[in-house]
JSON list of C-alpha atoms in Angstrom, two decimals:
[
{"chain": "A", "resi": 6, "resn": "UNK", "atom": "CA", "xyz": [-20.04, -38.27, 10.49]},
{"chain": "A", "resi": 7, "resn": "UNK", "atom": "CA", "xyz": [-18.25, -40.60, 8.11]},
{"chain": "A", "resi": 8, "resn": "UNK", "atom": "CA", "xyz": [-17.77, -38.02, 5.36]},
{"chain": "A", "resi": 9, "resn": "UNK", "atom": "CA", "xyz": [-15.97, -35.58, 7.67]},
{"chain": "A", "resi": 10, "resn": "UNK", "atom": "CA", "xyz": [-12.54, -36.88, 6.78]},
{"chain": "A", "resi": 11, "resn": "UNK", "atom": "CA", "xyz": [-9.45, -35.55, 5.04]},
{"chain": "A", "resi": 12, "resn": "UNK", "atom": "CA", "xyz": [-8.82, -31.92, 5.94]},
{"chain": "A", "resi": 13, "resn": "UNK", "atom": "CA", "xyz": [-11.94, -31.88, 8.15]},
{"chain": "A", "resi": 14, "resn": "UNK", "atom": "CA", "xyz": [-10.99, -34.94, 10.21]},
{"chain": "A", "resi": 15, "resn": "UNK", "atom": "CA", "xyz": [-10.57, -34.77, 13.96]},
{"chain": "A", "resi": 16, "resn": "UNK", "atom": "CA", "xyz": [-12.40, -34.48, 17.26]},
{"chain": "A", "resi": 17, "resn": "UNK", "atom": "CA", "xyz": [-10.77, -31.23, 18.43]},
{"chain": "A", "resi": 18, "resn": "UNK", "atom": "CA", "xyz": [-11.60, -28.07, 16.44]},
{"chain": "A", "resi": 19, "resn": "UNK", "atom": "CA", "xyz": [-8.58, -26.22, 17.84]},
{"chain": "A", "resi": 20, "resn": "UNK", "atom": "CA", "xyz": [-6.30, -28.97, 16.56]},
{"chain": "A", "resi": 21, "resn": "UNK", "atom": "CA", "xyz": [-7.88, -28.63, 13.11]},
{"chain": "A", "resi": 22, "resn": "UNK", "atom": "CA", "xyz": [-7.28, -24.86, 13.13]},
{"chain": "A", "resi": 23, "resn": "UNK", "atom": "CA", "xyz": [-3.66, -25.42, 14.14]},
{"chain": "A", "resi": 24, "resn": "UNK", "atom": "CA", "xyz": [-3.23, -27.96, 11.33]},
{"chain": "A", "resi": 25, "resn": "UNK", "atom": "CA", "xyz": [-4.75, -25.66, 8.73]},
{"chain": "A", "resi": 26, "resn": "UNK", "atom": "CA", "xyz": [-2.62, -22.74, 9.96]},
{"chain": "A", "resi": 27, "resn": "UNK", "atom": "CA", "xyz": [0.54, -24.86, 9.72]},
{"chain": "A", "resi": 28, "resn": "UNK", "atom": "CA", "xyz": [-0.35, -25.70, 6.11]},
{"chain": "A", "resi": 29, "resn": "UNK", "atom": "CA", "xyz": [-0.96, -22.02, 5.38]},
{"chain": "A", "resi": 30, "resn": "UNK", "atom": "CA", "xyz": [2.39, -21.03, 6.87]},
{"chain": "A", "resi": 31, "resn": "UNK", "atom": "CA", "xyz": [4.08, -23.08, 4.15]},
{"chain": "A", "resi": 32, "resn": "UNK", "atom": "CA", "xyz": [2.32, -21.35, 1.25]},
{"chain": "A", "resi": 33, "resn": "UNK", "atom": "CA", "xyz": [0.95, -17.94, 2.27]},
{"chain": "A", "resi": 34, "resn": "UNK", "atom": "CA", "xyz": [3.36, -15.15, 1.27]},
{"chain": "A", "resi": 35, "resn": "UNK", "atom": "CA", "xyz": [2.43, -12.83, 4.16]},
{"chain": "A", "resi": 36, "resn": "UNK", "atom": "CA", "xyz": [0.88, -13.13, 7.63]},
{"chain": "A", "resi": 37, "resn": "UNK", "atom": "CA", "xyz": [-0.86, -16.52, 7.47]},
{"chain": "A", "resi": 38, "resn": "UNK", "atom": "CA", "xyz": [-2.07, -15.81, 11.03]},
{"chain": "A", "resi": 39, "resn": "UNK", "atom": "CA", "xyz": [-3.99, -12.67, 9.99]},
{"chain": "A", "resi": 40, "resn": "UNK", "atom": "CA", "xyz": [-7.63, -12.56, 11.06]},
{"chain": "A", "resi": 41, "resn": "UNK", "atom": "CA", "xyz": [-10.43, -10.16, 10.17]},
{"chain": "A", "resi": 42, "resn": "UNK", "atom": "CA", "xyz": [-11.74, -9.25, 13.63]},
{"chain": "A", "resi": 43, "resn": "UNK", "atom": "CA", "xyz": [-15.32, -7.99, 13.88]},
{"chain": "A", "resi": 44, "resn": "UNK", "atom": "CA", "xyz": [-16.76, -6.01, 16.79]},
{"chain": "A", "resi": 45, "resn": "UNK", "atom": "CA", "xyz": [-19.77, -3.75, 17.39]},
{"chain": "A", "resi": 46, "resn": "UNK", "atom": "CA", "xyz": [-19.90, -0.32, 18.99]},
{"chain": "A", "resi": 47, "resn": "UNK", "atom": "CA", "xyz": [-22.36, 0.90, 21.61]},
{"chain": "A", "resi": 48, "resn": "UNK", "atom": "CA", "xyz": [-24.92, 1.62, 18.87]},
{"chain": "A", "resi": 49, "resn": "UNK", "atom": "CA", "xyz": [-24.58, -1.87, 17.39]},
{"chain": "A", "resi": 50, "resn": "UNK", "atom": "CA", "xyz": [-22.68, -0.60, 14.32]},
{"chain": "A", "resi": 51, "resn": "UNK", "atom": "CA", "xyz": [-20.19, -3.25, 13.17]},
{"chain": "A", "resi": 52, "resn": "UNK", "atom": "CA", "xyz": [-16.47, -2.69, 12.72]},
{"chain": "A", "resi": 53, "resn": "UNK", "atom": "CA", "xyz": [-13.86, -4.95, 11.15]},
{"chain": "A", "resi": 54, "resn": "UNK", "atom": "CA", "xyz": [-10.08, -4.82, 10.87]},
{"chain": "A", "resi": 55, "resn": "UNK", "atom": "CA", "xyz": [-7.12, -7.14, 10.36]},
{"chain": "A", "resi": 56, "resn": "UNK", "atom": "CA", "xyz": [-5.12, -8.23, 13.40]},
{"chain": "A", "resi": 57, "resn": "UNK", "atom": "CA", "xyz": [-2.63, -11.06, 13.98]},
{"chain": "A", "resi": 58, "resn": "UNK", "atom": "CA", "xyz": [-3.66, -14.16, 15.90]},
{"chain": "A", "resi": 59, "resn": "UNK", "atom": "CA", "xyz": [-0.81, -14.93, 18.28]},
{"chain": "A", "resi": 60, "resn": "UNK", "atom": "CA", "xyz": [-1.85, -18.07, 20.11]},
{"chain": "A", "resi": 61, "resn": "UNK", "atom": "CA", "xyz": [-4.23, -21.00, 19.73]},
{"chain": "A", "resi": 62, "resn": "UNK", "atom": "CA", "xyz": [-4.77, -22.35, 23.23]},
{"chain": "A", "resi": 63, "resn": "UNK", "atom": "CA", "xyz": [-6.50, -25.64, 24.09]},
{"chain": "A", "resi": 64, "resn": "UNK", "atom": "CA", "xyz": [-9.85, -23.81, 24.29]},
{"chain": "A", "resi": 65, "resn": "UNK", "atom": "CA", "xyz": [-9.33, -20.23, 23.06]},
{"chain": "A", "resi": 66, "resn": "UNK", "atom": "CA", "xyz": [-7.70, -17.84, 20.59]},
{"chain": "A", "resi": 67, "resn": "UNK", "atom": "CA", "xyz": [-5.45, -14.94, 21.73]},
{"chain": "A", "resi": 68, "resn": "UNK", "atom": "CA", "xyz": [-4.46, -11.65, 20.06]},
{"chain": "A", "resi": 69, "resn": "UNK", "atom": "CA", "xyz": [-3.00, -8.37, 21.33]},
{"chain": "A", "resi": 70, "resn": "UNK", "atom": "CA", "xyz": [-3.76, -4.67, 20.99]},
{"chain": "A", "resi": 71, "resn": "UNK", "atom": "CA", "xyz": [-3.79, -1.24, 22.63]},
{"chain": "A", "resi": 72, "resn": "UNK", "atom": "CA", "xyz": [-6.46, -1.16, 25.36]},
{"chain": "A", "resi": 73, "resn": "UNK", "atom": "CA", "xyz": [-7.26, 2.46, 24.51]},
{"chain": "A", "resi": 74, "resn": "UNK", "atom": "CA", "xyz": [-8.04, 1.70, 20.85]},
{"chain": "A", "resi": 75, "resn": "UNK", "atom": "CA", "xyz": [-11.51, 1.68, 19.37]},
{"chain": "A", "resi": 76, "resn": "UNK", "atom": "CA", "xyz": [-11.38, -2.09, 18.94]},
{"chain": "A", "resi": 77, "resn": "UNK", "atom": "CA", "xyz": [-10.55, -2.55, 22.63]},
{"chain": "A", "resi": 78, "resn": "UNK", "atom": "CA", "xyz": [-13.38, -0.29, 23.73]},
{"chain": "A", "resi": 79, "resn": "UNK", "atom": "CA", "xyz": [-15.78, -2.30, 21.57]},
{"chain": "A", "resi": 80, "resn": "UNK", "atom": "CA", "xyz": [-14.41, -5.63, 22.79]},
{"chain": "A", "resi": 81, "resn": "UNK", "atom": "CA", "xyz": [-14.74, -4.56, 26.41]},
{"chain": "A", "resi": 82, "resn": "UNK", "atom": "CA", "xyz": [-18.18, -3.07, 25.84]},
{"chain": "A", "resi": 83, "resn": "UNK", "atom": "CA", "xyz": [-19.77, -6.03, 24.10]},
{"chain": "A", "resi": 84, "resn": "UNK", "atom": "CA", "xyz": [-17.79, -8.87, 25.61]},
{"chain": "A", "resi": 85, "resn": "UNK", "atom": "CA", "xyz": [-18.23, -10.74, 22.33]},
{"chain": "A", "resi": 86, "resn": "UNK", "atom": "CA", "xyz": [-16.51, -10.79, 18.94]},
{"chain": "A", "resi": 87, "resn": "UNK", "atom": "CA", "xyz": [-16.04, -12.78, 15.75]},
{"chain": "A", "resi": 88, "resn": "UNK", "atom": "CA", "xyz": [-13.22, -13.32, 13.31]},
{"chain": "A", "resi": 89, "resn": "UNK", "atom": "CA", "xyz": [-12.48, -15.04, 10.03]},
{"chain": "A", "resi": 90, "resn": "UNK", "atom": "CA", "xyz": [-9.15, -16.46, 8.83]},
{"chain": "A", "resi": 91, "resn": "UNK", "atom": "CA", "xyz": [-8.96, -16.77, 5.06]},
{"chain": "A", "resi": 92, "resn": "UNK", "atom": "CA", "xyz": [-6.17, -18.39, 3.06]},
{"chain": "A", "resi": 93, "resn": "UNK", "atom": "CA", "xyz": [-6.42, -17.78, -0.70]},
{"chain": "A", "resi": 94, "resn": "UNK", "atom": "CA", "xyz": [-3.60, -20.23, -1.38]},
{"chain": "A", "resi": 95, "resn": "UNK", "atom": "CA", "xyz": [-5.46, -23.08, 0.36]},
{"chain": "A", "resi": 96, "resn": "UNK", "atom": "CA", "xyz": [-8.95, -21.91, -0.63]},
{"chain": "A", "resi": 97, "resn": "UNK", "atom": "CA", "xyz": [-10.06, -22.34, 2.95]},
{"chain": "A", "resi": 98, "resn": "UNK", "atom": "CA", "xyz": [-11.39, -20.22, 5.78]},
{"chain": "A", "resi": 99, "resn": "UNK", "atom": "CA", "xyz": [-12.25, -20.54, 9.47]},
{"chain": "A", "resi": 100, "resn": "UNK", "atom": "CA", "xyz": [-15.02, -18.48, 11.05]},
{"chain": "A", "resi": 101, "resn": "UNK", "atom": "CA", "xyz": [-15.15, -18.05, 14.84]},
{"chain": "A", "resi": 102, "resn": "UNK", "atom": "CA", "xyz": [-17.66, -16.41, 17.22]},
{"chain": "A", "resi": 103, "resn": "UNK", "atom": "CA", "xyz": [-17.50, -16.23, 21.00]},
{"chain": "A", "resi": 104, "resn": "UNK", "atom": "CA", "xyz": [-16.93, -14.36, 24.25]},
{"chain": "A", "resi": 105, "resn": "UNK", "atom": "CA", "xyz": [-14.03, -12.03, 25.02]},
{"chain": "A", "resi": 106, "resn": "UNK", "atom": "CA", "xyz": [-11.88, -11.46, 28.10]},
{"chain": "A", "resi": 107, "resn": "UNK", "atom": "CA", "xyz": [-8.58, -9.68, 28.66]},
{"chain": "A", "resi": 108, "resn": "UNK", "atom": "CA", "xyz": [-5.20, -11.39, 28.92]},
{"chain": "A", "resi": 109, "resn": "UNK", "atom": "CA", "xyz": [-3.41, -8.84, 31.07]},
{"chain": "A", "resi": 110, "resn": "UNK", "atom": "CA", "xyz": [-0.89, -10.89, 33.03]},
{"chain": "A", "resi": 111, "resn": "UNK", "atom": "CA", "xyz": [2.33, -12.84, 32.67]},
{"chain": "A", "resi": 112, "resn": "UNK", "atom": "CA", "xyz": [1.36, -14.26, 29.26]},
{"chain": "A", "resi": 113, "resn": "UNK", "atom": "CA", "xyz": [0.93, -10.74, 27.87]},
{"chain": "A", "resi": 114, "resn": "UNK", "atom": "CA", "xyz": [4.23, -9.67, 29.47]},
{"chain": "A", "resi": 115, "resn": "UNK", "atom": "CA", "xyz": [6.04, -12.61, 27.85]},
{"chain": "A", "resi": 116, "resn": "UNK", "atom": "CA", "xyz": [4.58, -11.95, 24.43]},
{"chain": "A", "resi": 117, "resn": "UNK", "atom": "CA", "xyz": [5.42, -8.23, 24.61]},
{"chain": "A", "resi": 118, "resn": "UNK", "atom": "CA", "xyz": [9.00, -9.08, 25.58]},
{"chain": "A", "resi": 119, "resn": "UNK", "atom": "CA", "xyz": [9.28, -11.36, 22.53]},
{"chain": "A", "resi": 120, "resn": "UNK", "atom": "CA", "xyz": [8.53, -8.50, 20.13]},
{"chain": "A", "resi": 121, "resn": "UNK", "atom": "CA", "xyz": [11.30, -6.52, 18.44]},
{"chain": "A", "resi": 122, "resn": "UNK", "atom": "CA", "xyz": [12.56, -3.45, 20.29]},
{"chain": "A", "resi": 123, "resn": "UNK", "atom": "CA", "xyz": [11.15, -1.14, 17.61]},
{"chain": "A", "resi": 124, "resn": "UNK", "atom": "CA", "xyz": [7.73, -2.77, 17.92]},
{"chain": "A", "resi": 125, "resn": "UNK", "atom": "CA", "xyz": [7.79, -2.40, 21.71]},
{"chain": "A", "resi": 126, "resn": "UNK", "atom": "CA", "xyz": [8.75, 1.27, 21.47]},
{"chain": "A", "resi": 127, "resn": "UNK", "atom": "CA", "xyz": [6.08, 1.77, 18.82]},
{"chain": "A", "resi": 128, "resn": "UNK", "atom": "CA", "xyz": [3.46, 0.36, 21.18]},
{"chain": "A", "resi": 129, "resn": "UNK", "atom": "CA", "xyz": [4.49, 2.94, 23.78]},
{"chain": "A", "resi": 130, "resn": "UNK", "atom": "CA", "xyz": [4.46, 5.78, 21.24]},
{"chain": "A", "resi": 131, "resn": "UNK", "atom": "CA", "xyz": [1.19, 5.12, 19.42]},
{"chain": "A", "resi": 132, "resn": "UNK", "atom": "CA", "xyz": [-2.09, 6.41, 20.80]},
{"chain": "A", "resi": 133, "resn": "UNK", "atom": "CA", "xyz": [-3.95, 3.91, 18.67]},
{"chain": "A", "resi": 134, "resn": "UNK", "atom": "CA", "xyz": [-7.15, 5.13, 16.96]},
{"chain": "A", "resi": 135, "resn": "UNK", "atom": "CA", "xyz": [-6.62, 8.73, 18.19]},
{"chain": "A", "resi": 136, "resn": "UNK", "atom": "CA", "xyz": [-6.25, 11.63, 15.72]},
{"chain": "A", "resi": 137, "resn": "UNK", "atom": "CA", "xyz": [-2.64, 12.20, 14.58]},
{"chain": "A", "resi": 138, "resn": "UNK", "atom": "CA", "xyz": [-1.38, 15.50, 13.23]},
{"chain": "A", "resi": 139, "resn": "UNK", "atom": "CA", "xyz": [1.41, 14.09, 11.11]},
{"chain": "A", "resi": 140, "resn": "UNK", "atom": "CA", "xyz": [3.81, 11.19, 10.76]},
{"chain": "A", "resi": 141, "resn": "UNK", "atom": "CA", "xyz": [6.55, 13.52, 11.95]},
{"chain": "A", "resi": 142, "resn": "UNK", "atom": "CA", "xyz": [4.66, 13.93, 15.23]},
{"chain": "A", "resi": 143, "resn": "UNK", "atom": "CA", "xyz": [4.49, 10.17, 15.61]},
{"chain": "A", "resi": 144, "resn": "UNK", "atom": "CA", "xyz": [8.20, 9.76, 14.96]},
{"chain": "A", "resi": 145, "resn": "UNK", "atom": "CA", "xyz": [8.95, 12.50, 17.48]},
{"chain": "A", "resi": 146, "resn": "UNK", "atom": "CA", "xyz": [6.94, 10.55, 20.05]},
{"chain": "A", "resi": 147, "resn": "UNK", "atom": "CA", "xyz": [8.93, 7.41, 19.18]},
{"chain": "A", "resi": 148, "resn": "UNK", "atom": "CA", "xyz": [12.16, 9.32, 19.84]},
{"chain": "A", "resi": 149, "resn": "UNK", "atom": "CA", "xyz": [10.77, 10.59, 23.14]},
{"chain": "A", "resi": 150, "resn": "UNK", "atom": "CA", "xyz": [9.73, 7.18, 24.45]},
{"chain": "A", "resi": 151, "resn": "UNK", "atom": "CA", "xyz": [13.02, 5.67, 23.24]},
{"chain": "A", "resi": 152, "resn": "UNK", "atom": "CA", "xyz": [14.85, 8.09, 25.52]},
{"chain": "A", "resi": 153, "resn": "UNK", "atom": "CA", "xyz": [12.44, 7.38, 28.38]},
{"chain": "A", "resi": 154, "resn": "UNK", "atom": "CA", "xyz": [12.11, 3.60, 28.11]},
{"chain": "A", "resi": 155, "resn": "UNK", "atom": "CA", "xyz": [15.59, 2.59, 27.00]},
{"chain": "A", "resi": 156, "resn": "UNK", "atom": "CA", "xyz": [16.46, -0.70, 25.35]},
{"chain": "A", "resi": 157, "resn": "UNK", "atom": "CA", "xyz": [14.24, -3.03, 27.39]},
{"chain": "A", "resi": 158, "resn": "UNK", "atom": "CA", "xyz": [10.82, -1.37, 27.75]},
{"chain": "A", "resi": 159, "resn": "UNK", "atom": "CA", "xyz": [8.24, -3.14, 29.89]},
{"chain": "A", "resi": 160, "resn": "UNK", "atom": "CA", "xyz": [4.75, -3.78, 28.57]},
{"chain": "A", "resi": 161, "resn": "UNK", "atom": "CA", "xyz": [2.70, -0.56, 28.68]},
{"chain": "A", "resi": 162, "resn": "UNK", "atom": "CA", "xyz": [-0.23, -0.61, 31.14]},
{"chain": "A", "resi": 163, "resn": "UNK", "atom": "CA", "xyz": [-2.51, 0.29, 28.22]},
{"chain": "A", "resi": 164, "resn": "UNK", "atom": "CA", "xyz": [-1.44, -2.63, 26.03]},
{"chain": "A", "resi": 165, "resn": "UNK", "atom": "CA", "xyz": [-2.25, -6.33, 26.32]},
{"chain": "A", "resi": 166, "resn": "UNK", "atom": "CA", "xyz": [-4.15, -9.32, 25.05]},
{"chain": "A", "resi": 167, "resn": "UNK", "atom": "CA", "xyz": [-7.65, -10.57, 24.45]},
{"chain": "A", "resi": 168, "resn": "UNK", "atom": "CA", "xyz": [-8.80, -14.16, 24.67]},
{"chain": "A", "resi": 169, "resn": "UNK", "atom": "CA", "xyz": [-11.75, -15.29, 22.53]},
{"chain": "A", "resi": 170, "resn": "UNK", "atom": "CA", "xyz": [-13.46, -18.45, 23.80]},
{"chain": "A", "resi": 171, "resn": "UNK", "atom": "CA", "xyz": [-15.59, -19.70, 20.91]},
{"chain": "A", "resi": 172, "resn": "UNK", "atom": "CA", "xyz": [-19.16, -20.94, 20.90]},
{"chain": "A", "resi": 173, "resn": "UNK", "atom": "CA", "xyz": [-19.06, -21.41, 17.11]},
{"chain": "A", "resi": 174, "resn": "UNK", "atom": "CA", "xyz": [-16.24, -22.51, 14.79]},
{"chain": "A", "resi": 175, "resn": "UNK", "atom": "CA", "xyz": [-16.96, -23.06, 11.09]},
{"chain": "A", "resi": 176, "resn": "UNK", "atom": "CA", "xyz": [-14.54, -24.76, 8.73]},
{"chain": "A", "resi": 177, "resn": "UNK", "atom": "CA", "xyz": [-15.00, -23.89, 5.03]},
{"chain": "A", "resi": 178, "resn": "UNK", "atom": "CA", "xyz": [-13.21, -25.28, 1.99]},
{"chain": "A", "resi": 179, "resn": "UNK", "atom": "CA", "xyz": [-13.65, -24.42, -1.66]},
{"chain": "A", "resi": 180, "resn": "UNK", "atom": "CA", "xyz": [-15.62, -26.92, -3.73]},
{"chain": "A", "resi": 181, "resn": "UNK", "atom": "CA", "xyz": [-16.13, -27.49, -7.45]},
{"chain": "A", "resi": 182, "resn": "UNK", "atom": "CA", "xyz": [-18.91, -25.43, -9.06]},
{"chain": "A", "resi": 183, "resn": "UNK", "atom": "CA", "xyz": [-19.10, -23.33, -5.87]},
{"chain": "A", "resi": 184, "resn": "UNK", "atom": "CA", "xyz": [-20.46, -26.34, -3.97]},
{"chain": "A", "resi": 185, "resn": "UNK", "atom": "CA", "xyz": [-18.24, -25.65, -0.98]},
{"chain": "A", "resi": 186, "resn": "UNK", "atom": "CA", "xyz": [-17.78, -27.89, 2.06]},
{"chain": "A", "resi": 187, "resn": "UNK", "atom": "CA", "xyz": [-18.80, -26.35, 5.39]},
{"chain": "A", "resi": 188, "resn": "UNK", "atom": "CA", "xyz": [-18.80, -27.90, 8.86]},
{"chain": "A", "resi": 189, "resn": "UNK", "atom": "CA", "xyz": [-20.08, -25.92, 11.85]},
{"chain": "A", "resi": 190, "resn": "UNK", "atom": "CA", "xyz": [-18.97, -26.83, 15.37]},
{"chain": "A", "resi": 191, "resn": "UNK", "atom": "CA", "xyz": [-21.09, -25.25, 18.12]},
{"chain": "A", "resi": 192, "resn": "UNK", "atom": "CA", "xyz": [-21.48, -25.62, 21.85]},
{"chain": "A", "resi": 193, "resn": "UNK", "atom": "CA", "xyz": [-23.50, -24.06, 24.67]},
{"chain": "A", "resi": 194, "resn": "UNK", "atom": "CA", "xyz": [-22.04, -22.19, 27.65]},
{"chain": "A", "resi": 195, "resn": "UNK", "atom": "CA", "xyz": [-18.50, -22.92, 26.48]},
{"chain": "A", "resi": 196, "resn": "UNK", "atom": "CA", "xyz": [-18.90, -26.54, 27.56]},
{"chain": "A", "resi": 197, "resn": "UNK", "atom": "CA", "xyz": [-16.75, -29.43, 26.37]},
{"chain": "A", "resi": 198, "resn": "UNK", "atom": "CA", "xyz": [-19.33, -30.99, 24.06]},
{"chain": "A", "resi": 199, "resn": "UNK", "atom": "CA", "xyz": [-19.42, -29.80, 20.45]},
{"chain": "A", "resi": 200, "resn": "UNK", "atom": "CA", "xyz": [-22.28, -30.42, 18.04]},
{"chain": "A", "resi": 201, "resn": "UNK", "atom": "CA", "xyz": [-21.12, -30.73, 14.43]},
{"chain": "A", "resi": 202, "resn": "UNK", "atom": "CA", "xyz": [-23.31, -30.04, 11.41]},
{"chain": "A", "resi": 203, "resn": "UNK", "atom": "CA", "xyz": [-22.62, -29.97, 7.70]},
{"chain": "A", "resi": 204, "resn": "UNK", "atom": "CA", "xyz": [-23.98, -26.75, 6.18]},
{"chain": "A", "resi": 205, "resn": "UNK", "atom": "CA", "xyz": [-25.16, -26.09, 2.65]},
{"chain": "A", "resi": 206, "resn": "UNK", "atom": "CA", "xyz": [-22.72, -24.00, 0.61]}
]
């Protein structure tokens, strides 16, 4: 596809995402790795929220959360999810859809250990998505777990990662007169071969 050059050039969609993210890191004021993660509940009702993408692997995307949260229950229940990364400064976005599995081993341990102490203690203290009586109650729980866990808390058993292996990746860039450029990469059964199509804006 001769016209797929410039910012769209390349034979590896994960490399293109990494390149775009590196460009965004230079110009986005906050959280260039933020993604709007979409899931569905048991009734098929969609949910969306912002999370931080923490790793772009050779064939997958990884983020972390509390396994007892609503998002985790929906991820585990459906086994599928989608997300969009949008950078206003670059006028670009990446849309991703695929299958979900947990990252609950050494990689999750290493990432948890890399977080600040306050973030690690906060992960222990927060019962994510559960009703909370007051902020004071939350801070009291933080004080409690600080006394229990000390200065080097291990990763909680209820906290870890998710790996999204995509079947679809769409690259979108703003165009003049709202005639945007869109290229969809898709594959079957998570195989190595991608089919690339230009889409109408």
